[in-house]
Amino acid sequence: MKRLGFDVVPYNGMIDKKDFNKYTTGVQTLDTFLIEEINDIEKDNKSLLSVAYINDEIVGMFALSTAQTTNNETSKQSKQAFREANTRYSNLPMISIDHFSVNKKYQHVDGAPEDENYHVGSALLNVIYEIVVMLRVNYNVAIAGVSVDALPRAADWYEKQKFVYINDKEENTPVKDSFKMIIGYDMIYKAYCLSHNMEH
């Protein structure tokens, strides 16, 4: 695995917006979101985009906002993710991943030798986990976990990252625009500690 050392900056803090125009994910819906929607979404304070650079090249992006999840029709796995809190409260505070993408040039290629593959997606997810842990530990903000509406082609990847389907029916629905998935705070904290070589 190639080692990654990138800088993450707010979209509005980008030095050169021309870099943004060169970025493509290879997925039309994701590219459309970035080109046509992100300015209005940021202006409305609905979600905020962060941009990850290696040297002068954008390698990935993610947009985060606050959200809530309800425990209606939740899956057995999501009940485990939230432990007993799932039965005590009708909704729980979450961080929502509203956009998550990797530059097509840096995406994982199945079958390629491991030393030729980048793992930008996993590294970006660890940045999000660090944000969540810092909010909880340093700023005393309650967060039960992270949610995402995963595109069908990304759902398997999120499963590998320990996300679970929030509804049992979604997991077995073959054709959907997106799948609602979550990961609980305990799993996030474990992943954060692992990535920072800490004991938890």
PDB file of C-alpha atoms in Angstrom:
ATOM      1  CA  MET A   1       0.000   0.000   0.000  1.00  0.00           C
ATOM      2  CA  LYS A   2       1.401   3.393  -0.935  1.00  0.00           C
ATOM      3  CA  ARG A   3       1.668   5.706   2.048  1.00  0.00           C
ATOM      4  CA  LEU A   4      -0.492   8.778   1.949  1.00  0.00           C
ATOM      5  CA  GLY A   5       0.268  12.151   3.416  1.00  0.00           C
ATOM      6  CA  PHE A   6      -2.324  14.640   2.320  1.00  0.00           C
ATOM      7  CA  ASP A   7      -3.654  17.978   3.447  1.00  0.00           C
ATOM      8  CA  VAL A   8      -7.382  18.524   3.911  1.00  0.00           C
ATOM      9  CA  VAL A   9      -8.750  22.042   3.394  1.00  0.00           C
ATOM     10  CA  PRO A  10     -12.273  23.529   3.192  1.00  0.00           C
ATOM     11  CA  TYR A  11     -13.605  23.901  -0.347  1.00  0.00           C
ATOM     12  CA  ASN A  12     -14.004  27.652   0.242  1.00  0.00           C
ATOM     13  CA  GLY A  13     -10.398  27.790   1.433  1.00  0.00           C
ATOM     14  CA  MET A  14      -8.944  26.361  -1.772  1.00  0.00           C
ATOM     15  CA  ILE A  15      -6.128  28.485  -3.110  1.00  0.00           C
ATOM     16  CA  ASP A  16      -6.861  27.750  -6.765  1.00  0.00           C
ATOM     17  CA  LYS A  17     -10.394  26.805  -7.844  1.00  0.00           C
ATOM     18  CA  LYS A  18      -8.975  25.678 -11.193  1.00  0.00           C
ATOM     19  CA  ASP A  19      -7.775  22.524  -9.403  1.00  0.00           C
ATOM     20  CA  PHE A  20     -11.419  21.737  -8.690  1.00  0.00           C
ATOM     21  CA  ASN A  21     -12.333  21.813 -12.390  1.00  0.00           C
ATOM     22  CA  LYS A  22      -9.719  19.143 -13.193  1.00  0.00           C
ATOM     23  CA  TYR A  23     -11.163  16.697 -10.653  1.00  0.00           C
ATOM     24  CA  THR A  24     -13.260  13.731 -11.784  1.00  0.00           C
ATOM     25  CA  THR A  25     -14.517  10.688  -9.915  1.00  0.00           C
ATOM     26  CA  GLY A  26     -15.531   8.731 -13.008  1.00  0.00           C
ATOM     27  CA  VAL A  27     -19.101   8.617 -11.634  1.00  0.00           C
ATOM     28  CA  GLN A  28     -21.446  11.075 -13.351  1.00  0.00           C
ATOM     29  CA  THR A  29     -23.782  11.638 -10.379  1.00  0.00           C
ATOM     30  CA  LEU A  30     -20.869  12.474  -8.078  1.00  0.00           C
ATOM     31  CA  ASP A  31     -19.265  14.796 -10.617  1.00  0.00           C
ATOM     32  CA  THR A  32     -22.619  16.516 -11.235  1.00  0.00           C
ATOM     33  CA  PHE A  33     -23.074  17.089  -7.498  1.00  0.00           C
ATOM     34  CA  LEU A  34     -19.677  18.778  -7.291  1.00  0.00           C
ATOM     35  CA  ILE A  35     -20.058  20.908 -10.418  1.00  0.00           C
ATOM     36  CA  GLU A  36     -23.718  21.917 -10.194  1.00  0.00           C
ATOM     37  CA  GLU A  37     -24.792  21.707  -6.558  1.00  0.00           C
ATOM     38  CA  ILE A  38     -21.978  22.228  -4.077  1.00  0.00           C
ATOM     39  CA  ASN A  39     -21.899  26.039  -4.272  1.00  0.00           C
ATOM     40  CA  ASP A  40     -25.609  26.368  -3.412  1.00  0.00           C
ATOM     41  CA  ILE A  41     -25.409  23.667  -0.736  1.00  0.00           C
ATOM     42  CA  GLU A  42     -22.485  25.434   0.945  1.00  0.00           C
ATOM     43  CA  LYS A  43     -24.169  28.842   0.639  1.00  0.00           C
ATOM     44  CA  ASP A  44     -27.288  27.426   2.319  1.00  0.00           C
ATOM     45  CA  ASN A  45     -25.114  25.876   5.064  1.00  0.00           C
ATOM     46  CA  LYS A  46     -26.655  22.472   4.306  1.00  0.00           C
ATOM     47  CA  SER A  47     -23.325  20.683   4.003  1.00  0.00           C
ATOM     48  CA  LEU A  48     -19.657  21.660   3.770  1.00  0.00           C
ATOM     49  CA  LEU A  49     -17.106  20.162   1.405  1.00  0.00           C
ATOM     50  CA  SER A  50     -13.530  19.304   2.363  1.00  0.00           C
ATOM     51  CA  VAL A  51     -10.829  18.765  -0.265  1.00  0.00           C
ATOM     52  CA  ALA A  52      -7.823  16.457   0.162  1.00  0.00           C
ATOM     53  CA  TYR A  53      -4.564  17.288  -1.635  1.00  0.00           C
ATOM     54  CA  ILE A  54      -1.344  15.428  -2.253  1.00  0.00           C
ATOM     55  CA  ASN A  55       1.113  18.117  -3.295  1.00  0.00           C
ATOM     56  CA  ASP A  56      -0.936  20.244  -5.730  1.00  0.00           C
ATOM     57  CA  GLU A  57      -3.357  17.539  -6.857  1.00  0.00           C
ATOM     58  CA  ILE A  58      -6.816  16.855  -5.433  1.00  0.00           C
ATOM     59  CA  VAL A  59      -7.053  13.169  -4.498  1.00  0.00           C
ATOM     60  CA  GLY A  60     -10.462  13.099  -2.842  1.00  0.00           C
ATOM     61  CA  MET A  61     -13.330  15.024  -1.266  1.00  0.00           C
ATOM     62  CA  PHE A  62     -15.998  14.630   1.369  1.00  0.00           C
ATOM     63  CA  ALA A  63     -18.923  16.754   2.566  1.00  0.00           C
ATOM     64  CA  LEU A  64     -20.303  16.489   6.110  1.00  0.00           C
ATOM     65  CA  SER A  65     -23.353  17.744   7.967  1.00  0.00           C
ATOM     66  CA  THR A  66     -25.259  16.900  11.132  1.00  0.00           C
ATOM     67  CA  ALA A  67     -28.222  14.542  10.966  1.00  0.00           C
ATOM     68  CA  GLN A  68     -30.445  12.303  13.047  1.00  0.00           C
ATOM     69  CA  THR A  69     -31.402   8.702  12.536  1.00  0.00           C
ATOM     70  CA  THR A  70     -34.578   7.084  13.775  1.00  0.00           C
ATOM     71  CA  ASN A  71     -34.787   3.543  15.081  1.00  0.00           C
ATOM     72  CA  ASN A  72     -37.915   2.624  13.111  1.00  0.00           C
ATOM     73  CA  GLU A  73     -37.414  -0.602  11.127  1.00  0.00           C
ATOM     74  CA  THR A  74     -33.718  -0.672  11.897  1.00  0.00           C
ATOM     75  CA  SER A  75     -31.732  -3.796  11.168  1.00  0.00           C
ATOM     76  CA  LYS A  76     -30.329  -6.156  13.774  1.00  0.00           C
ATOM     77  CA  GLN A  77     -26.842  -4.959  12.843  1.00  0.00           C
ATOM     78  CA  SER A  78     -27.691  -1.284  13.334  1.00  0.00           C
ATOM     79  CA  LYS A  79     -29.262  -2.082  16.725  1.00  0.00           C
ATOM     80  CA  GLN A  80     -25.929  -3.619  17.703  1.00  0.00           C
ATOM     81  CA  ALA A  81     -24.094  -0.539  16.416  1.00  0.00           C
ATOM     82  CA  PHE A  82     -26.062   1.726  18.754  1.00  0.00           C
ATOM     83  CA  ARG A  83     -26.361  -0.797  21.623  1.00  0.00           C
ATOM     84  CA  GLU A  84     -29.168  -0.139  24.135  1.00  0.00           C
ATOM     85  CA  ALA A  85     -29.450   3.523  23.031  1.00  0.00           C
ATOM     86  CA  ASN A  86     -31.418   2.281  20.040  1.00  0.00           C
ATOM     87  CA  THR A  87     -34.270   1.135  22.273  1.00  0.00           C
ATOM     88  CA  ARG A  88     -34.241   4.152  24.591  1.00  0.00           C
ATOM     89  CA  TYR A  89     -34.538   7.007  22.083  1.00  0.00           C
ATOM     90  CA  SER A  90     -36.589   7.636  18.955  1.00  0.00           C
ATOM     91  CA  ASN A  91     -33.637   9.265  17.206  1.00  0.00           C
ATOM     92  CA  LEU A  92     -29.896   9.607  17.675  1.00  0.00           C
ATOM     93  CA  PRO A  93     -27.399  12.363  16.712  1.00  0.00           C
ATOM     94  CA  MET A  94     -25.247  11.515  13.701  1.00  0.00           C
ATOM     95  CA  ILE A  95     -22.730  12.982  11.314  1.00  0.00           C
ATOM     96  CA  SER A  96     -23.894  12.549   7.721  1.00  0.00           C
ATOM     97  CA  ILE A  97     -21.504  11.938   4.852  1.00  0.00           C
ATOM     98  CA  ASP A  98     -23.260  13.884   2.089  1.00  0.00           C
ATOM     99  CA  HIS A  99     -20.525  13.377  -0.500  1.00  0.00           C
ATOM    100  CA  PHE A 100     -17.504  11.071  -0.557  1.00  0.00           C
ATOM    101  CA  SER A 101     -15.308  10.586  -3.605  1.00  0.00           C
ATOM    102  CA  VAL A 102     -11.822   9.728  -4.770  1.00  0.00           C
ATOM    103  CA  ASN A 103     -10.068  11.127  -7.838  1.00  0.00           C
ATOM    104  CA  LYS A 104     -10.381   8.517 -10.607  1.00  0.00           C
ATOM    105  CA  LYS A 105      -6.594   8.502 -10.956  1.00  0.00           C
ATOM    106  CA  TYR A 106      -6.200   7.364  -7.329  1.00  0.00           C
ATOM    107  CA  GLN A 107      -9.002   4.818  -7.112  1.00  0.00           C
ATOM    108  CA  HIS A 108      -8.276   1.224  -6.092  1.00  0.00           C
ATOM    109  CA  VAL A 109      -7.812  -1.141  -9.028  1.00  0.00           C
ATOM    110  CA  ASP A 110      -8.869  -4.749  -8.420  1.00  0.00           C
ATOM    111  CA  GLY A 111      -6.140  -7.191  -9.338  1.00  0.00           C
ATOM    112  CA  ALA A 112      -3.335  -4.624  -9.308  1.00  0.00           C
ATOM    113  CA  PRO A 113      -0.312  -5.374  -7.102  1.00  0.00           C
ATOM    114  CA  GLU A 114      -0.801  -4.015  -3.596  1.00  0.00           C
ATOM    115  CA  ASP A 115       2.246  -1.732  -3.836  1.00  0.00           C
ATOM    116  CA  GLU A 116       0.708  -0.059  -6.898  1.00  0.00           C
ATOM    117  CA  ASN A 117      -2.660   0.650  -5.276  1.00  0.00           C
ATOM    118  CA  TYR A 118      -3.576   3.772  -3.379  1.00  0.00           C
ATOM    119  CA  HIS A 119      -6.046   3.571  -0.503  1.00  0.00           C
ATOM    120  CA  VAL A 120      -7.296   7.136  -0.586  1.00  0.00           C
ATOM    121  CA  GLY A 121     -10.861   6.137   0.338  1.00  0.00           C
ATOM    122  CA  SER A 122      -9.810   4.420   3.565  1.00  0.00           C
ATOM    123  CA  ALA A 123      -7.445   7.264   4.445  1.00  0.00           C
ATOM    124  CA  LEU A 124     -10.195   9.865   3.851  1.00  0.00           C
ATOM    125  CA  LEU A 125     -12.608   7.867   5.988  1.00  0.00           C
ATOM    126  CA  ASN A 126     -10.022   7.941   8.782  1.00  0.00           C
ATOM    127  CA  VAL A 127      -9.980  11.757   8.495  1.00  0.00           C
ATOM    128  CA  ILE A 128     -13.746  11.753   9.021  1.00  0.00           C
ATOM    129  CA  TYR A 129     -13.362   9.407  11.992  1.00  0.00           C
ATOM    130  CA  GLU A 130     -10.807  11.758  13.512  1.00  0.00           C
ATOM    131  CA  ILE A 131     -13.245  14.674  13.146  1.00  0.00           C
ATOM    132  CA  VAL A 132     -15.962  12.630  14.890  1.00  0.00           C
ATOM    133  CA  VAL A 133     -13.672  11.567  17.730  1.00  0.00           C
ATOM    134  CA  MET A 134     -12.366  15.126  18.204  1.00  0.00           C
ATOM    135  CA  LEU A 135     -15.927  16.471  18.390  1.00  0.00           C
ATOM    136  CA  ARG A 136     -16.779  13.879  21.021  1.00  0.00           C
ATOM    137  CA  VAL A 137     -13.565  13.917  23.070  1.00  0.00           C
ATOM    138  CA  ASN A 138     -12.258  17.481  22.722  1.00  0.00           C
ATOM    139  CA  TYR A 139     -15.531  19.399  22.362  1.00  0.00           C
ATOM    140  CA  ASN A 140     -17.921  17.166  24.328  1.00  0.00           C
ATOM    141  CA  VAL A 141     -20.433  16.881  21.450  1.00  0.00           C
ATOM    142  CA  ALA A 142     -22.643  13.778  21.516  1.00  0.00           C
ATOM    143  CA  ILE A 143     -22.398  11.742  18.304  1.00  0.00           C
ATOM    144  CA  ALA A 144     -23.843   8.241  18.051  1.00  0.00           C
ATOM    145  CA  GLY A 145     -22.230   7.462  14.703  1.00  0.00           C
ATOM    146  CA  VAL A 146     -21.913   8.299  11.014  1.00  0.00           C
ATOM    147  CA  SER A 147     -24.512   7.750   8.286  1.00  0.00           C
ATOM    148  CA  VAL A 148     -24.196   7.676   4.511  1.00  0.00           C
ATOM    149  CA  ASP A 149     -26.497   7.190   1.518  1.00  0.00           C
ATOM    150  CA  ALA A 150     -24.195   4.827  -0.345  1.00  0.00           C
ATOM    151  CA  LEU A 151     -24.397   4.506  -4.118  1.00  0.00           C
ATOM    152  CA  PRO A 152     -24.983   0.874  -5.180  1.00  0.00           C
ATOM    153  CA  ARG A 153     -21.436   0.454  -6.496  1.00  0.00           C
ATOM    154  CA  ALA A 154     -20.026   1.768  -3.185  1.00  0.00           C
ATOM    155  CA  ALA A 155     -22.196  -0.218  -0.745  1.00  0.00           C
ATOM    156  CA  ASP A 156     -19.833  -3.217  -0.701  1.00  0.00           C
ATOM    157  CA  TRP A 157     -16.888  -0.931   0.062  1.00  0.00           C
ATOM    158  CA  TYR A 158     -18.743   0.634   2.994  1.00  0.00           C
ATOM    159  CA  GLU A 159     -19.553  -2.857   4.270  1.00  0.00           C
ATOM    160  CA  LYS A 160     -15.818  -3.640   4.243  1.00  0.00           C
ATOM    161  CA  GLN A 161     -15.328  -0.499   6.346  1.00  0.00           C
ATOM    162  CA  LYS A 162     -17.801  -1.971   8.934  1.00  0.00           C
ATOM    163  CA  PHE A 163     -20.827   0.121   7.936  1.00  0.00           C
ATOM    164  CA  VAL A 164     -24.143  -1.736   8.217  1.00  0.00           C
ATOM    165  CA  TYR A 165     -27.501  -1.283   6.508  1.00  0.00           C
ATOM    166  CA  ILE A 166     -29.925   0.663   8.660  1.00  0.00           C
ATOM    167  CA  ASN A 167     -32.815  -1.406   7.365  1.00  0.00           C
ATOM    168  CA  ASP A 168     -32.795  -5.164   6.714  1.00  0.00           C
ATOM    169  CA  LYS A 169     -34.960  -4.675   3.617  1.00  0.00           C
ATOM    170  CA  GLU A 170     -32.385  -2.396   1.973  1.00  0.00           C
ATOM    171  CA  GLU A 171     -29.631  -4.990   2.114  1.00  0.00           C
ATOM    172  CA  ASN A 172     -31.708  -7.371   0.003  1.00  0.00           C
ATOM    173  CA  THR A 173     -33.022  -4.797  -2.480  1.00  0.00           C
ATOM    174  CA  PRO A 174     -31.027  -5.248  -5.689  1.00  0.00           C
ATOM    175  CA  VAL A 175     -32.029  -2.045  -7.490  1.00  0.00           C
ATOM    176  CA  LYS A 176     -31.902   1.249  -5.596  1.00  0.00           C
ATOM    177  CA  ASP A 177     -30.460   4.713  -6.123  1.00  0.00           C
ATOM    178  CA  SER A 178     -28.714   4.544  -2.746  1.00  0.00           C
ATOM    179  CA  PHE A 179     -28.539   2.528   0.460  1.00  0.00           C
ATOM    180  CA  LYS A 180     -28.759   4.089   3.932  1.00  0.00           C
ATOM    181  CA  MET A 181     -25.830   2.756   5.978  1.00  0.00           C
ATOM    182  CA  ILE A 182     -24.407   3.615   9.387  1.00  0.00           C
ATOM    183  CA  ILE A 183     -21.443   2.940  11.626  1.00  0.00           C
ATOM    184  CA  GLY A 184     -21.671   3.384  15.400  1.00  0.00           C
ATOM    185  CA  TYR A 185     -19.331   5.534  17.475  1.00  0.00           C
ATOM    186  CA  ASP A 186     -17.694   2.564  19.224  1.00  0.00           C
ATOM    187  CA  MET A 187     -16.536   1.135  15.881  1.00  0.00           C
ATOM    188  CA  ILE A 188     -15.386   4.582  14.738  1.00  0.00           C
ATOM    189  CA  TYR A 189     -13.329   5.016  17.896  1.00  0.00           C
ATOM    190  CA  LYS A 190     -11.728   1.587  17.465  1.00  0.00           C
ATOM    191  CA  ALA A 191     -10.816   2.397  13.853  1.00  0.00           C
ATOM    192  CA  TYR A 192      -9.439   5.789  14.948  1.00  0.00           C
ATOM    193  CA  CYS A 193      -7.277   4.191  17.643  1.00  0.00           C
ATOM    194  CA  LEU A 194      -6.052   1.557  15.198  1.00  0.00           C
ATOM    195  CA  SER A 195      -5.070   4.177  12.621  1.00  0.00           C
ATOM    196  CA  HIS A 196      -3.201   6.141  15.307  1.00  0.00           C
ATOM    197  CA  ASN A 197      -1.627   3.068  16.944  1.00  0.00           C
ATOM    198  CA  MET A 198      -3.402   3.808  20.214  1.00  0.00           C
ATOM    199  CA  GLU A 199      -4.960   1.511  22.796  1.00  0.00           C
ATOM    200  CA  HIS A 200      -8.699   1.856  23.280  1.00  0.00           C
TER     201      HIS A 200
END
